[in-house]
Coordinates of C-alpha atoms (C1' of nucleotides) in Angstrom, one line a residue:
Chain A
M1 CA 13.5 -5.2 -3.9
E2 CA 10.5 -4.6 -2.4
S3 CA 7.4 -3.5 -3.9
V4 CA 6.8 0.7 -4.6
W5 CA 3.3 0.0 -3.7
K6 CA 3.7 -1.5 0.1
A7 CA 6.5 0.8 0.4
V8 CA 4.1 4.1 0.4
A9 CA 1.0 2.6 1.4
D10 CA 2.2 3.1 4.6
D11 CA 1.1 6.3 6.3
S12 CA 4.6 6.9 8.7
R13 CA 6.5 5.7 6.1
R14 CA 4.8 8.5 3.2
E15 CA 5.3 11.0 6.1
I16 CA 9.2 10.4 5.9
L17 CA 9.2 10.8 1.9
M18 CA 7.3 14.5 2.5
L19 CA 10.2 15.2 5.0
L20 CA 12.9 14.1 2.8
R21 CA 11.7 16.6 0.2
K22 CA 13.0 20.2 1.8
R23 CA 16.3 18.4 2.6
K24 CA 18.5 14.9 3.0
M25 CA 18.6 14.0 6.7
T26 CA 19.6 11.6 9.3
P27 CA 17.7 9.4 11.2
S28 CA 18.6 11.3 14.2
E29 CA 17.5 13.9 12.6
M30 CA 13.9 12.8 11.7
T31 CA 13.4 11.0 15.1
E32 CA 12.4 14.1 16.7
H33 CA 10.0 14.5 13.9
F34 CA 8.3 11.7 14.9
H35 CA 7.1 10.1 17.4
F36 CA 8.4 6.4 16.8
T37 CA 11.5 4.5 18.1
A38 CA 15.1 4.5 16.2
P39 CA 14.7 0.5 15.2
A40 CA 11.0 1.7 14.4
L41 CA 12.7 3.9 11.7
S42 CA 14.9 2.2 10.2
S43 CA 12.7 -0.6 9.6
H44 CA 10.7 1.8 6.9
L45 CA 13.6 3.6 5.8
R46 CA 15.2 0.1 4.6
I47 CA 11.8 -0.8 3.1
L48 CA 11.7 2.9 0.9
K49 CA 15.5 2.1 0.4
S50 CA 14.8 -1.0 -0.6
A51 CA 11.8 0.3 -3.1
D52 CA 14.7 2.5 -4.7
L53 CA 12.4 5.7 -3.7
V54 CA 15.2 6.7 -1.6
T55 CA 19.1 6.5 -1.2
E56 CA 21.7 5.7 1.3
E57 CA 25.1 7.6 2.2
K58 CA 27.8 7.0 4.9
L59 CA 29.4 9.9 5.9
G60 CA 31.4 8.7 9.3
K61 CA 29.2 7.4 11.8
N62 CA 26.4 9.4 9.8
R63 CA 23.7 7.6 7.8
Y64 CA 22.3 10.8 4.9
Y65 CA 18.7 10.0 3.1
S66 CA 17.6 11.7 0.7
L67 CA 14.5 11.4 -1.8
N68 CA 15.0 9.4 -4.9
E69 CA 13.2 11.4 -7.8
K70 CA 13.6 9.0 -10.4
K71 CA 12.2 6.7 -8.8
S72 CA 9.5 8.4 -8.3
L73 CA 8.7 9.8 -12.2
E74 CA 7.9 5.9 -12.7
V75 CA 5.8 5.6 -9.9
V76 CA 3.7 8.5 -11.7
N77 CA 4.5 7.1 -14.8
F78 CA 2.9 3.6 -13.8
F79 CA -0.3 5.4 -12.4
E80 CA -0.6 7.1 -15.8
K81 CA -0.7 4.0 -17.8
M82 CA -3.0 1.6 -15.2
W83 CA -5.5 4.2 -15.4
G84 CA -4.9 4.6 -19.3
Y85 CA -5.9 8.1 -19.8
N86 CA -4.2 9.4 -22.6
L87 CA -1.3 11.8 -22.2
N88 CA -3.2 15.3 -23.4
S89 CA -5.6 15.1 -20.8
L90 CA -2.7 14.3 -18.3
K91 CA -1.0 17.4 -20.0
E92 CA -4.0 19.3 -19.8
Y93 CA -4.3 18.9 -15.9
L94 CA -1.2 20.1 -15.5
E95 CA -1.0 23.3 -17.4
N96 CA -4.2 24.1 -15.8
K97 CA -3.0 23.6 -12.1
E98 CA -0.2 26.1 -13.8
R99 CA -2.5 28.5 -14.8
K100 CA -4.4 28.1 -11.7
K101 CA -0.9 28.4 -9.4
G102 CA 0.3 31.8 -11.4
H103 CA -2.9 33.9 -10.1
E104 CA -2.8 33.1 -6.8
Chain B
M1 CA -13.6 6.2 3.2
E2 CA -10.7 3.9 2.8
S3 CA -7.3 5.3 2.3
V4 CA -6.0 5.0 -1.6
W5 CA -2.4 4.4 -0.7
K6 CA -3.6 0.7 0.9
A7 CA -5.8 0.1 -1.4
V8 CA -3.7 0.4 -4.3
A9 CA -0.8 -1.1 -3.0
D10 CA -2.3 -5.2 -3.1
D11 CA -1.3 -7.1 -6.2
S12 CA -4.6 -8.3 -6.9
R13 CA -6.5 -5.0 -6.5
R14 CA -4.2 -3.8 -9.0
E15 CA -4.6 -6.3 -11.5
I16 CA -8.9 -5.6 -11.1
L17 CA -8.3 -1.9 -11.7
M18 CA -5.7 -2.9 -14.5
L19 CA -8.7 -5.3 -15.9
L20 CA -11.9 -2.4 -15.4
R21 CA -9.8 0.1 -18.0
K22 CA -11.3 -1.7 -20.6
R23 CA -14.8 -1.6 -20.2
K24 CA -17.1 -1.6 -17.0
M25 CA -17.4 -5.6 -15.3
T26 CA -19.6 -7.8 -12.6
P27 CA -17.9 -9.5 -10.6
S28 CA -18.5 -12.9 -12.6
E29 CA -17.3 -11.2 -15.2
M30 CA -14.4 -10.7 -13.4
T31 CA -13.6 -13.9 -11.9
E32 CA -13.0 -15.8 -14.8
H33 CA -10.2 -13.6 -15.2
F34 CA -9.1 -14.7 -12.0
H35 CA -7.8 -17.8 -9.3
F36 CA -9.6 -15.8 -6.2
T37 CA -12.8 -17.3 -4.9
A38 CA -15.9 -14.9 -5.1
P39 CA -15.5 -13.3 -1.4
A40 CA -12.4 -12.7 -2.3
L41 CA -13.5 -10.5 -4.8
S42 CA -16.5 -8.5 -2.9
S43 CA -13.8 -7.7 -1.0
H44 CA -11.3 -6.4 -2.7
L45 CA -14.5 -4.1 -4.3
R46 CA -15.8 -2.9 -1.1
I47 CA -12.0 -1.6 -0.5
L48 CA -11.6 -0.6 -3.6
K49 CA -15.5 1.5 -3.5
S50 CA -14.6 3.1 -0.3
A51 CA -11.3 4.0 -1.6
D52 CA -13.3 6.4 -4.6
L53 CA -11.3 4.5 -7.2
V54 CA -14.3 2.8 -8.5
T55 CA -18.2 3.1 -8.9
E56 CA -20.9 0.5 -8.3
E57 CA -24.4 0.4 -10.5
K58 CA -26.9 -2.1 -9.8
L59 CA -28.8 -4.0 -12.8
G60 CA -31.1 -6.0 -11.9
K61 CA -29.5 -8.6 -10.5
N62 CA -26.0 -7.7 -11.7
R63 CA -23.4 -5.1 -10.3
Y64 CA -21.1 -3.0 -12.4
Y65 CA -18.5 -1.9 -11.5
S66 CA -15.8 0.5 -13.5
L67 CA -13.0 2.7 -13.1
N68 CA -13.5 6.2 -11.3
E69 CA -10.8 8.5 -13.4
K70 CA -11.7 11.5 -11.3
K71 CA -10.2 9.8 -8.5
S72 CA -7.1 8.4 -10.6
L73 CA -5.9 12.3 -11.4
E74 CA -6.0 13.4 -7.9
V75 CA -3.4 10.5 -7.2
V76 CA -1.3 11.5 -9.7
N77 CA -1.9 15.0 -8.3
F78 CA -0.7 14.1 -4.7
F79 CA 2.5 12.0 -6.1
E80 CA 3.4 15.2 -8.2
K81 CA 2.6 16.9 -5.4
M82 CA 4.5 14.5 -2.4
W83 CA 7.8 14.5 -4.3
G84 CA 8.2 18.6 -5.5
Y85 CA 9.1 17.8 -8.9
N86 CA 8.0 21.0 -10.7
L87 CA 5.1 20.9 -13.1
N88 CA 7.8 21.5 -16.3
S89 CA 9.7 18.6 -15.3
L90 CA 6.9 16.3 -15.6
K91 CA 5.8 18.1 -18.6
E92 CA 8.8 16.9 -20.4
Y93 CA 8.9 13.3 -19.5
L94 CA 5.6 13.1 -20.7
E95 CA 6.2 14.8 -23.8
N96 CA 9.4 12.8 -24.6
K97 CA 7.6 9.3 -23.8
E98 CA 4.7 10.2 -26.3
R99 CA 7.0 11.3 -29.0
K100 CA 9.2 7.7 -28.0
K101 CA 5.9 6.1 -29.0
G102 CA 5.6 8.0 -32.0
H103 CA 8.7 5.9 -33.5
E104 CA 7.4 3.1 -32.5
Chain C
dT1 C1' 41.6 1.7 24.7
dA2 C1' 37.3 3.2 26.6
dA3 C1' 33.4 5.7 26.5
dA4 C1' 29.8 7.8 23.5
dC5 C1' 27.6 8.4 19.9
dA6 C1' 24.4 6.6 15.7
dA7 C1' 22.5 3.2 13.3
dT8 C1' 21.4 -1.4 13.2
dT9 C1' 19.7 -6.7 13.4
dA10 C1' 17.8 -9.9 16.0
dA11 C1' 13.5 -12.0 19.0
dA12 C1' 9.3 -11.5 20.3
dT13 C1' 4.9 -9.8 20.6
dA14 C1' 1.0 -7.3 19.0
dA15 C1' -2.1 -5.9 14.8
dT16 C1' -3.4 -5.3 10.1
dT17 C1' -4.8 -7.8 6.0
dG18 C1' -6.3 -11.2 3.2
dT19 C1' -8.8 -16.0 2.8
dT20 C1' -11.7 -19.3 2.5
dT21 C1' -16.2 -22.2 3.6
dA22 C1' -20.9 -21.2 5.2
dA23 C1' -24.5 -18.6 5.4
dT24 C1' -27.6 -14.7 3.7
dT25 C1' -29.7 -11.4 0.8
dA26 C1' -31.9 -10.1 -3.6
dT27 C1' -33.8 -10.4 -7.8
dT28 C1' -35.2 -12.9 -11.9
dA29 C1' -37.6 -16.3 -13.6
dT30 C1' -40.9 -20.3 -14.3
Chain D
dA1 C1' -44.4 -19.6 -4.6
dT2 C1' -40.3 -22.3 -5.8
dA3 C1' -35.6 -22.4 -7.7
dA4 C1' -32.3 -20.7 -10.1
dT5 C1' -28.3 -16.7 -10.1
dA6 C1' -25.7 -12.4 -8.5
dA7 C1' -23.1 -11.0 -5.3
dT8 C1' -22.5 -9.9 0.0
dT9 C1' -21.4 -10.8 4.5
dA10 C1' -20.7 -13.9 8.6
dA11 C1' -16.7 -16.2 10.9
dA12 C1' -12.8 -18.9 11.5
dC13 C1' -8.1 -19.1 10.3
dA14 C1' -3.7 -18.1 7.8
dA15 C1' -0.1 -14.8 6.8
dT16 C1' 1.6 -10.2 6.4
dT17 C1' 3.7 -6.5 8.6
dA18 C1' 4.3 -3.0 12.5
dT19 C1' 6.5 -1.7 16.9
dT20 C1' 9.3 -2.9 20.8
dT21 C1' 13.3 -4.0 23.9
dA22 C1' 17.7 -5.2 24.0
dA23 C1' 21.9 -6.6 21.4
dT24 C1' 25.3 -6.1 18.3
dT25 C1' 28.4 -3.0 15.1
dG26 C1' 31.1 0.6 13.4
dT27 C1' 32.8 5.1 14.2
dT28 C1' 34.6 9.2 16.3
dT29 C1' 37.0 11.6 20.0
dA30 C1' 39.1 12.0 24.9

DNA sequence: TAAACAATTAAATAATTGTTTAATTATTAT
DNA sequence: ATAATAATTAAACAATTATTTAATTGTTTA
């Protein structure tokens, strides 16, 4: 199990995660959005999978990768714990953002 | 300006951040808690400072490092945006955790 | 079964990152 | 001024990580 921290530290991997926000996707589809080669992509996907940030689904000769949202929550949780702000301040922050959003 | 992602990817640096949660501290004080040498610590602190995760305060021959909580919120914010879960699910999650805590 | 395609693994190399010892800067106290 | 302390920077080295080309595995379709 790879560290989630190292997994998200790489720019390319964060781009991959961002791309997967929209929908599940095969590596071939992904390479159209990026500059790097198939093996490089494959290596990044293995790291993301090992960190449990994405899941893999085999369908014939294709493999679909999708975001693992459950894990993402854990990461936010760690950040929250790490910096020790109390839950209320985080909730307030989020509510504030939500209010702002409503005004746009 | 160093990437906040690379700054938190390193185990030692996350330990330093955890230590700083309690109170501001000088490098000499920190080395008592860790295995690594002063220059190694200094190098980590420079990276954390450059990522804006800690701030530095000079007082005579000492330098006090403390956590920059503002930046921490931004990081959580990014995670939240990155994984695109809606704010409600995050709030629910936090409320759940809070409830659990009350039961302990 | 042979050709084509999707994706991975392997091996080699390039690039980045982290740690160490030694030297340096800056500040305080004698 | 000089010695002592706090912390940093510099230079060298070690370790890790990322990228490439080439070879391999598994699946579909003609």
